[in-house]
Amino acid sequence: MTGMDRDAPIVAVATASGRGAVGIVRVSGRGLLPLARALCGRELVPRMASYGPFRDGRGEALDQGLALYFPGPHSYTGEDVLELQGHGGPVVMQLLLARCLEAAAEVDATTGRARLPGLRLAEPGEFTQRAFLNDKIDLAQAEAIADLIDASTEAAARSATRSLGGAFSREIDALREQIVQLRMLVEATLDFPEEEIDFLEKANARGRLDRLQATLDGVLGQARQGALLREGLQVVLAGQPNAGKSSLLNALAGAELAIVTPIAGTTRDKVSETLQIEGVPLHIIDTAGLRADHEASDEVERIGMARSWQAIAQADAVLFLHDLTRVHEPAYAQADADIAARLPSPGQGATVLHIFNKADVGMDVDADALAQPQPPGEVLTLSARTGEGLQALRQTLLRQAGWQAAQEGVFIARQRHVQALNAAREHLSLAQAHAAQRDGALDLLAEELRLAHNALGRITGAFSADDLLGEIFTRFCIGK
């Protein structure tokens, strides 16, 4: 996208592909009125819907619908915007799109020039990119538009709406303003050393830095919650065949998603489902049963187990299921131990929760089993069949993910936002260390404040490279 002419007018179908009641073709550029007259056969009043036919090159109606004209800069992109809202059939939309391109190249009888020279198809996200480049929205708000479209839970949608409204950006701007004030004081002291102003004492730099760090920590906490709402948690169900992984998936989902039989090894490949707990998306993967490669019954089972280990390597949390009815069998216990040895160690990857399943039929051995030396990590007992212990599992997953319930005003965020806030926090910590030195070290303090300021600027786009913009906007849908 970065290689495209950013000044050229653009056009695209702005609604999802497929059939629908309404479809929209959107045009953005400068000087759209001649094109609007050619398409609609009438003058359009700014910001007022006008119903009538959309005409082809012979003046015949292609469709009937609403036309809206928004003169720049009071539009979504900051440029002139024309929207044609017709019937949502894919053929109709493509006819309107082709007519826009055709009419733009035609010579206007009034001016003797092409109506809209250079009109081309929009790239993914290009309308929103123009809104950003024309200062209609900042980068965090632009990302919130895509996050609102992609939201998989109500909580994520509401949080994305708050970010789109500027809640996150205002927090970042307030932090940047505080840093700017500190930078001004530091730079003034560096520029006029003959004044012999004791900057650290009279300007209360340490107190300001402490308050700034505390405020940033609060924003960082909210951003982490927002990133969790957006990204969700990758949870993998692992364990030996017939430990109850598929039953647990079905119990958590409240539906028969995976085939469950008494036959070990029924699940031969990954089965995925996205659920939500308190608005947090959980992407749960039920994997093929794990055992030694030489015990696999065929090549299909070996491939299924390989994919299970791949899923475990990419997980945020692994639920390692143990069958309470078999924990006393030496061969079964050894196989569990072999699997546990290959799972991520604490702090080295995914969180591992040990789940002792089938509590409803294993009550006689339940107490004895749990009296044995327990594996490292959290241990829960449940019954996927009766639902006993499921709520405790749900809450444990949220706690392990770092989710704080009943938080108000959470805004949607991305991992890049969290990384930028962490970088700003590290620079502020170094600035605090320099401020605490009795010899001043104001030049180093000034540099750390500058770096913290720049890190925050990357969130809203105050400091953004073209390759970052390309990475962000090309992930949007075409027409947005």
Coordinates of C-alpha atoms in Angstrom, one line a residue, residues 33 36-44 50-55 65-67:
L33 CA -19.5 16.2 -7.8
A36 CA -21.9 12.0 -8.6
R37 CA -23.9 13.8 -11.3
A38 CA -23.0 11.3 -13.9
L39 CA -23.9 8.3 -11.7
C40 CA -27.1 9.8 -10.2
G41 CA -28.3 12.2 -12.9
R42 CA -29.0 14.8 -10.3
E43 CA -27.4 17.3 -7.9
L44 CA -26.7 15.9 -4.4
S50 CA -31.1 11.2 -2.1
Y51 CA -33.2 8.4 -3.4
G52 CA -33.2 7.6 -7.1
P53 CA -31.6 5.5 -9.9
F54 CA -27.9 4.8 -10.5
R55 CA -27.4 5.2 -14.2
G65 CA -30.9 3.3 -4.0
L66 CA -29.6 6.1 -1.8
A67 CA -26.7 8.4 -2.7

